[in-house]
mmCIF file of C-alpha atoms in Angstrom:
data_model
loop_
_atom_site.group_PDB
_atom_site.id
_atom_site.type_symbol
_atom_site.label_atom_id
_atom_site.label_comp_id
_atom_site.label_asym_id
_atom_site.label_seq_id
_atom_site.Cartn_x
_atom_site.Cartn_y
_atom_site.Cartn_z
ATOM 1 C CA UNK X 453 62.591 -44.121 73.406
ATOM 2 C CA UNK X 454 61.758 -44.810 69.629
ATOM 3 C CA UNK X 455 58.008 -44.629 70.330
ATOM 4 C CA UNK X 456 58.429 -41.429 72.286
ATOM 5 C CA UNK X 457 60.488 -40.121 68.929
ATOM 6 C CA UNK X 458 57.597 -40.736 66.909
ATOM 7 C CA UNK X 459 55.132 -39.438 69.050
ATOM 8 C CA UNK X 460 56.848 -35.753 68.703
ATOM 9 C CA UNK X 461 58.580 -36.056 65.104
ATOM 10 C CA UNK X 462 58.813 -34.461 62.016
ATOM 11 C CA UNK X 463 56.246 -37.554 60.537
ATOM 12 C CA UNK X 464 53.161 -37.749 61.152
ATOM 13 C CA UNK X 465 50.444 -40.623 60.852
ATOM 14 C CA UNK X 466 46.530 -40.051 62.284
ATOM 15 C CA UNK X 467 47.576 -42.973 64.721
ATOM 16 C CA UNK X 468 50.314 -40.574 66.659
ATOM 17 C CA UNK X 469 48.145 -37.906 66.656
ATOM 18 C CA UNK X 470 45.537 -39.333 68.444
ATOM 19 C CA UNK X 471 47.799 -40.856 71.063
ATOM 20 C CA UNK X 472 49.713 -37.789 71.698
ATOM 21 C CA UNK X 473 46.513 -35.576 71.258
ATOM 22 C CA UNK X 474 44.847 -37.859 74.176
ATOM 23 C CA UNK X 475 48.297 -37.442 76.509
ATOM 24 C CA UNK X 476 48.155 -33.509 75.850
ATOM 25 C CA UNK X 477 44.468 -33.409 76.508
ATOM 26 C CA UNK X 478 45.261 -35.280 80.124
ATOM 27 C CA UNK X 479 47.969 -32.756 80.725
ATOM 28 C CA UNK X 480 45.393 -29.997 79.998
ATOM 29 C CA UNK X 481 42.848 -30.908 81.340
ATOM 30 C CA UNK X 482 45.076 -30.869 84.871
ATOM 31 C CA UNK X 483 46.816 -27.731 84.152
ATOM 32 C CA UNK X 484 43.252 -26.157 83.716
ATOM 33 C CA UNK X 485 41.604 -28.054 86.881
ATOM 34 C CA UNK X 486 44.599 -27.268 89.331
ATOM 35 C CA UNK X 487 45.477 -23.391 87.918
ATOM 36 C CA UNK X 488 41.388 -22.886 88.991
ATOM 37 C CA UNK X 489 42.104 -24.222 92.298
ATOM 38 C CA UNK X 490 45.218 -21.547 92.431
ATOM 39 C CA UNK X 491 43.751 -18.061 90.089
ATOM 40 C CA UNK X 492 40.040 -18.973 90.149
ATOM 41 C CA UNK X 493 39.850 -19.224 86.291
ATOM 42 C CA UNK X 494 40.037 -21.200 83.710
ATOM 43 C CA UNK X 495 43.045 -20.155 81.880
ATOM 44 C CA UNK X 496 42.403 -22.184 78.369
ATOM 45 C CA UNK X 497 39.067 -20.578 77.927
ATOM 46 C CA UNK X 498 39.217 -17.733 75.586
ATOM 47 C CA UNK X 499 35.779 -17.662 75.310
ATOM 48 C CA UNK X 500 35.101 -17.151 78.259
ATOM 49 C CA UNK X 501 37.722 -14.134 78.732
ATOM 50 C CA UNK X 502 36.630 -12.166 75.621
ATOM 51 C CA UNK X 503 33.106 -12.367 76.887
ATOM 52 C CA UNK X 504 34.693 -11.006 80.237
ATOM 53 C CA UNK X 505 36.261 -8.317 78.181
ATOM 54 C CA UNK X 506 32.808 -7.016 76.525
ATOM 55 C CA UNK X 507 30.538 -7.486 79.278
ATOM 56 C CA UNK X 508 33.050 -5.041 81.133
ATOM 57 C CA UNK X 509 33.747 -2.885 78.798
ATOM 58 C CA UNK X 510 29.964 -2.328 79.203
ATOM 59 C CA UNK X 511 30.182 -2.332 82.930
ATOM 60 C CA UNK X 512 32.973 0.037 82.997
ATOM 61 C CA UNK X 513 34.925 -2.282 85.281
ATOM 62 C CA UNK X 514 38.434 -1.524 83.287
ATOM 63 C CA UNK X 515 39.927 -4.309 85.891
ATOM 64 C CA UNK X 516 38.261 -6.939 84.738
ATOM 65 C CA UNK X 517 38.727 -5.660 81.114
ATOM 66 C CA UNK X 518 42.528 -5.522 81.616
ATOM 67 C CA UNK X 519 42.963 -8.969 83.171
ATOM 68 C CA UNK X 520 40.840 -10.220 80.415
ATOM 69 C CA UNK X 521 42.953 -8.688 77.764
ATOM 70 C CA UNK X 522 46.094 -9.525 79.467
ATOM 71 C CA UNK X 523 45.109 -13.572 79.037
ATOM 72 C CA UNK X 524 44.265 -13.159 75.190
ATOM 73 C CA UNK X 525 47.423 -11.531 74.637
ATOM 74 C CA UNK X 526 49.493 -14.169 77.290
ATOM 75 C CA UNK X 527 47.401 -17.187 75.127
ATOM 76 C CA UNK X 528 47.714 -15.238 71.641
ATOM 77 C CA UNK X 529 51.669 -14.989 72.161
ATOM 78 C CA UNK X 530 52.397 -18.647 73.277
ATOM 79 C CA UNK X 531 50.214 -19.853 70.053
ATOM 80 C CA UNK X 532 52.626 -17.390 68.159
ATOM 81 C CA UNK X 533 55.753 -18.786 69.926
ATOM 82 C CA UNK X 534 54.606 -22.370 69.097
ATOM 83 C CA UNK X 535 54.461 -21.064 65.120
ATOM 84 C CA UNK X 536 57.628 -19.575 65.215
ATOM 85 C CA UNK X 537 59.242 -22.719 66.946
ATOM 86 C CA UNK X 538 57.678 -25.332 64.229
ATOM 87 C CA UNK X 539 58.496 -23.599 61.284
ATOM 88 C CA UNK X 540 62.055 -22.787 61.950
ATOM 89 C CA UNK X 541 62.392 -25.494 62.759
ATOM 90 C CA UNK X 542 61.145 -26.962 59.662
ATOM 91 C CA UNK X 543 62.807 -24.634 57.056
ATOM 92 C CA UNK X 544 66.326 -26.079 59.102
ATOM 93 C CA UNK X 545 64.752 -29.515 58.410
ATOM 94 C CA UNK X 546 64.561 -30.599 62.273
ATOM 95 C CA UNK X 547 62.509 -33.349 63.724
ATOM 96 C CA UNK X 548 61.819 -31.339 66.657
ATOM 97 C CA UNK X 549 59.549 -29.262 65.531
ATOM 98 C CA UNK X 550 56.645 -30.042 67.850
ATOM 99 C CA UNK X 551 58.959 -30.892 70.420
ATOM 100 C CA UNK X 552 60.090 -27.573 70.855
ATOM 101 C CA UNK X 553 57.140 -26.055 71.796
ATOM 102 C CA UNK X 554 56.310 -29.152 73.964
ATOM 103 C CA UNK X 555 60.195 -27.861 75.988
ATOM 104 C CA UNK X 556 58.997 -24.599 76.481
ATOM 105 C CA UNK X 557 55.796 -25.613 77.841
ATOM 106 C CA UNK X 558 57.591 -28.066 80.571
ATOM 107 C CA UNK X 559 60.297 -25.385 81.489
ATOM 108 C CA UNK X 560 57.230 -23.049 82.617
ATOM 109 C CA UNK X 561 55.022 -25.440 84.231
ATOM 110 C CA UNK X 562 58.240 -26.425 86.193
ATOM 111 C CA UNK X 563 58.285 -22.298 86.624
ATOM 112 C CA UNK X 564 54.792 -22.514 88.163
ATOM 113 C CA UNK X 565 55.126 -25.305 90.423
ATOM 114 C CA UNK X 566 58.283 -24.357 91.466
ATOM 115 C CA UNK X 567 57.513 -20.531 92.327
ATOM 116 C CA UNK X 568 53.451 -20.600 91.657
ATOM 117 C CA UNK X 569 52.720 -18.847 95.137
ATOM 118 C CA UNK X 570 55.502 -16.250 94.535
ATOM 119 C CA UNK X 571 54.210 -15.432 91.255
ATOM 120 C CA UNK X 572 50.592 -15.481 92.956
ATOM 121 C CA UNK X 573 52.031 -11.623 94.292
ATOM 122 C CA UNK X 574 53.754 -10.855 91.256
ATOM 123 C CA UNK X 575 51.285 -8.172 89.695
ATOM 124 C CA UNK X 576 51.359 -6.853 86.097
ATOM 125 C CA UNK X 577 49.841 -4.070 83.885
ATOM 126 C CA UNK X 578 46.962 -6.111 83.643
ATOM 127 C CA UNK X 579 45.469 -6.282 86.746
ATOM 128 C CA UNK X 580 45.965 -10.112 87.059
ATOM 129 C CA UNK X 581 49.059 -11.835 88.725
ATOM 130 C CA UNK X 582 51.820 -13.271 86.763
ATOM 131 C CA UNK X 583 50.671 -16.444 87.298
ATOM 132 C CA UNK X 584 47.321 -16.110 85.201
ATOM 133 C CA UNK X 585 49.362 -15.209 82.095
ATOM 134 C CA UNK X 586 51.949 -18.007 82.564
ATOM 135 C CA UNK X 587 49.084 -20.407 82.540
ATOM 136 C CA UNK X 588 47.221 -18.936 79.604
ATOM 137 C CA UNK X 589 50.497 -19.133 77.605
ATOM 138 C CA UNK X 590 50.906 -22.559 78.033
ATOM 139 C CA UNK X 591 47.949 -23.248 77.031
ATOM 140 C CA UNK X 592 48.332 -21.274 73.662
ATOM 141 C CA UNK X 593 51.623 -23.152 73.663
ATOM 142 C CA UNK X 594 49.861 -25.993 73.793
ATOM 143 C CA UNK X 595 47.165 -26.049 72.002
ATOM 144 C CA UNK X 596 48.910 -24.629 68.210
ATOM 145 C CA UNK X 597 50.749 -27.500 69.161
ATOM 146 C CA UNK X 598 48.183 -29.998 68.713
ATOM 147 C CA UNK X 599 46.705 -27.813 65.651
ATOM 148 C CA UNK X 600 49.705 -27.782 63.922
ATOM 149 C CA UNK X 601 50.393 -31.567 64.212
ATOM 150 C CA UNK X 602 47.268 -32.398 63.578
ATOM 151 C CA UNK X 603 45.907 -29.927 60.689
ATOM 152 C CA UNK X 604 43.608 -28.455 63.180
ATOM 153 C CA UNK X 605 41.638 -31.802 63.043
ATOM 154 C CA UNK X 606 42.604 -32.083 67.299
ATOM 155 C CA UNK X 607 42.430 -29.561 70.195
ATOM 156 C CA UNK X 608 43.181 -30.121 73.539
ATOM 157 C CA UNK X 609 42.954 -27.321 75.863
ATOM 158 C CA UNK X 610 38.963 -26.532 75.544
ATOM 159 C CA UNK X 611 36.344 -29.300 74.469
ATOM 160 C CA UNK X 612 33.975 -27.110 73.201
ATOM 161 C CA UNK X 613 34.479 -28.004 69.566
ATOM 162 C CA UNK X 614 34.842 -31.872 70.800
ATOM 163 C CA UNK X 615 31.541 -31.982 72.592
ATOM 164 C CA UNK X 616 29.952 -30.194 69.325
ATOM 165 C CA UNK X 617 31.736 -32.905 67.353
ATOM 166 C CA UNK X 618 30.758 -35.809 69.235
ATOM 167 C CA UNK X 619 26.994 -34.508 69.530
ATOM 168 C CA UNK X 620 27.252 -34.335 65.275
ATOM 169 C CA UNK X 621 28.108 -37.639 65.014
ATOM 170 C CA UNK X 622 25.900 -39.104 67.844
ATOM 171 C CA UNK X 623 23.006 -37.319 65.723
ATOM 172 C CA UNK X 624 24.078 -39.282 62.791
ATOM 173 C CA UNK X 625 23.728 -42.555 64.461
ATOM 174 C CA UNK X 626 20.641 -41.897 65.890
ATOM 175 C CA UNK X 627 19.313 -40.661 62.341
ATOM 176 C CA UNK X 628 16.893 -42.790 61.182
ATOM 177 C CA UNK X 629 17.297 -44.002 57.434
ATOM 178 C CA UNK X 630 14.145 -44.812 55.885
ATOM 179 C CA UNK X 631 13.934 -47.446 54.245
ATOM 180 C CA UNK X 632 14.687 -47.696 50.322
ATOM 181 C CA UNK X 633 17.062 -44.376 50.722
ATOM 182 C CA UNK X 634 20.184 -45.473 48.398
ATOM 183 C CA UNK X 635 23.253 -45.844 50.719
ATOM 184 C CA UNK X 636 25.046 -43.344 49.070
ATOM 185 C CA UNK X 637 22.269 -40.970 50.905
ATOM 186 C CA UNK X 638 21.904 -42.656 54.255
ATOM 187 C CA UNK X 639 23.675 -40.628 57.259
ATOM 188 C CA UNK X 640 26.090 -42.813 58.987
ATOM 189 C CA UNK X 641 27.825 -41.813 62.294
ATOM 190 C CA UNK X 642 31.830 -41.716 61.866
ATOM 191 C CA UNK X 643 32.847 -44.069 64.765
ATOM 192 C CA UNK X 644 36.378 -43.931 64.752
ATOM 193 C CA UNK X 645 35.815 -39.968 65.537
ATOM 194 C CA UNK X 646 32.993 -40.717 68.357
ATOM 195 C CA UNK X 647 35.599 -43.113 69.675
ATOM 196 C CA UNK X 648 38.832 -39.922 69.352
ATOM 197 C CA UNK X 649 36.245 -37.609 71.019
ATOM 198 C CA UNK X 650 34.958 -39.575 73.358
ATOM 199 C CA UNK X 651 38.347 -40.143 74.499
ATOM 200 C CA UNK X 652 39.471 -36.900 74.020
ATOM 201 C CA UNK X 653 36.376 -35.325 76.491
ATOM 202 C CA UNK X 654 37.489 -38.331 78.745
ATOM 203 C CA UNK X 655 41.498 -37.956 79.087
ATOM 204 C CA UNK X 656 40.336 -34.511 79.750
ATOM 205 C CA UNK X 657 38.322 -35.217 82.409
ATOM 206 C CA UNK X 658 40.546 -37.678 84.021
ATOM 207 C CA UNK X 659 42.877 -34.596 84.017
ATOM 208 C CA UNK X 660 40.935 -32.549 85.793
ATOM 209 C CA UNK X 661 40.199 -34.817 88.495
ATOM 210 C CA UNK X 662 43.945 -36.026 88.827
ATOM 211 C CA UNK X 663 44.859 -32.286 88.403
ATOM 212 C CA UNK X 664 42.163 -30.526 91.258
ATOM 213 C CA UNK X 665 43.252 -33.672 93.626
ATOM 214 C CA UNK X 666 47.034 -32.908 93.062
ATOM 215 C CA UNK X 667 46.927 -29.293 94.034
ATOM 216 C CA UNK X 668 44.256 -29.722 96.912
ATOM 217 C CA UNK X 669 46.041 -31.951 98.705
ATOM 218 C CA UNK X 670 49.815 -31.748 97.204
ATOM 219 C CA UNK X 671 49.888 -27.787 96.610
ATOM 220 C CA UNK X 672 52.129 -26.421 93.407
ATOM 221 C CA UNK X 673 54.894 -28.785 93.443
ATOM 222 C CA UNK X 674 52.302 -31.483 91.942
ATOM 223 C CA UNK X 675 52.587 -29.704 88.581
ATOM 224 C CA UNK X 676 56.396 -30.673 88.398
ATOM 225 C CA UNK X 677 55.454 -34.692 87.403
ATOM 226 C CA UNK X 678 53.265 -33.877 84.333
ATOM 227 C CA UNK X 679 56.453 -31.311 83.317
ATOM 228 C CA UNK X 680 58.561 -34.317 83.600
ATOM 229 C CA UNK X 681 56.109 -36.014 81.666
ATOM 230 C CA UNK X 682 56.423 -33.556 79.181
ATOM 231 C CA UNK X 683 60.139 -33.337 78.806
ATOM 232 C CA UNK X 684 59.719 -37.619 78.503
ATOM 233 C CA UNK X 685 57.659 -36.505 75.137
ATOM 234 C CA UNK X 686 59.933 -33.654 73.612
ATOM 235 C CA UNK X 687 63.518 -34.677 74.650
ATOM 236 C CA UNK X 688 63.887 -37.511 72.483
ATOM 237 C CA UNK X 689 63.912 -35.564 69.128
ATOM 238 C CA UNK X 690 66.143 -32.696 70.351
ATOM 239 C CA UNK X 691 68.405 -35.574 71.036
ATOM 240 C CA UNK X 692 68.311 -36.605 67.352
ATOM 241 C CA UNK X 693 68.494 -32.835 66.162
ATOM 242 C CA UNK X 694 71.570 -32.554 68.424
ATOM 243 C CA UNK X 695 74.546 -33.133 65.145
ATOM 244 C CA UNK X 696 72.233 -31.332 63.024
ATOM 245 C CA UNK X 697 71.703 -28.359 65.175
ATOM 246 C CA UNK X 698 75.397 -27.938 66.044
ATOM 247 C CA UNK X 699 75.884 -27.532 62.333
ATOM 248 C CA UNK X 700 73.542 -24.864 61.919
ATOM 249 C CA UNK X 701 75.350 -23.071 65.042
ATOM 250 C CA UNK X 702 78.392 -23.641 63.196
ATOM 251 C CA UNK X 703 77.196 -22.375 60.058
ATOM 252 C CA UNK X 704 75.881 -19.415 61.886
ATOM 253 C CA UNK X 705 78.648 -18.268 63.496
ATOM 254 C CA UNK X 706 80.789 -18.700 60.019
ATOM 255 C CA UNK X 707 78.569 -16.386 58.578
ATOM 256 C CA UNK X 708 79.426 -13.354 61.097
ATOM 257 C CA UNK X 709 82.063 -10.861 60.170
ATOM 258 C CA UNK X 710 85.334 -11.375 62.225
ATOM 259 C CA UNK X 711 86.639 -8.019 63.003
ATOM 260 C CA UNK X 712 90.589 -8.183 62.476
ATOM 261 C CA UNK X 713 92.745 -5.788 64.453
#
């Protein structure tokens, strides 16, 4: 329980980051496999969707263009959620910042695999079903988690900038050094980051597979153990921020005016 109260506190040290960045990249890396499996996209690709957004905008195929708006905006708002959650929670000096978030993320993924193939009918404005913009705001969830925690030194919901990382540093250590260069000039390769995103592009991986194999064979309900696994991660600081929360409710609801008869 302790180490689980680090993992999503208030303080942070570049050993917790990695550890919890590595356990969020599993979880996204499954969310992202198995939602394919269900909507046929990737919902944590943004690149992907604002290139689906132009190319159709040049097409003229508005549906596309809508569905590919609605998932910015779905991702945009959960990153803007995750804000708002961590620094409230910070100016009310809470340890639960991070685990907030982390809450909200579980409650919907325990939304989706609870009622993903009712959702799958559930259509919206933009031309996708509800279910593609649940996913894509978890993942924006998600991922300004991670950024925030981490002073946007970790992301876990695309590997694009961790591929492009590790390739940097495997360059380095391939570099050759000639000889009589001063070692203040020599290009060395960071390992301790080839080793985070190695393992990051790894956990992610393993994700995916344990993710696609869950929902091929198991169907939506398989989401509901990595939301348990997620509420394992953010309930222990809510239960430390219980006393302090209560005052703040208490404090509130001092501050309204009582209407006297």
């Amino acid at each position: 329980m302790r180490f689980l109260l680090f993992l999503t506190g208030r303080h942070r040290t570049p050993l917790i980051n990695r550890v919890l960045g590595l356990l969020l990249a599993f979880n996204a890396g499954a969310v992202n496999a198995g939602g394919f499996l269900v909507v046929h996209m990737y919902t944590s690709h943004m690149s992907g969707f604002v290139s689906t957004l132009a190319d159709n905008l040049v097409l003229g195929n508005m549906t596309l263009v809508l569905g590919a708006l609605g998932a910015l905006l779905a991702f945009t708002s959960g990153a803007a959620v995750t804000a708002i959650m961590v620094n409230w929670a910070r100016q009310n000096q809470l340890r639960s910042g991070f685990a907030l978030p982390l809450l909200l993320e579980a409650a919907l993924m325990l939304v989706f695999g609870l009622l993903g193939a009712i959702t799958l009918t559930w259509h919206t404005l933009f031309s996708v079903p509800l279910t593609v913009l649940l996913l894509a705001f978890i993942m924006g969830l998600q991922n300004a988690v991670v950024t925030k925690m981490s002073s946007a030194q970790i992301r876990t919901t695309h590997m694009t900038g961790v591929v492009t990382d590790l390739g940097i540093e495997i360059g380095k250590m391939l570099y050759w050094n000639r000889s009589g260069t001063l070692p203040a000039a020599q290009v060395r390769a960071n390992h301790a980051r080839m080793r985070l995103y190695g393992s990051m592009l790894g956990m992610f991986t393993l994700g995916g597979l344990v993710g696609a194999a869950g929902f091929k064979h198991i169907g939506f309900i398989w989401i509901v153990p990595l939301a348990a696994g997620l509420l394992a991660l953010s309930l222990p600081p809510l239960a430390a921020d219980l006393e302090r929360l209560r005052v703040i409710w208490r404090a509130r609801v001092s501050r309204r005016p009582h209407l006297h008869s």
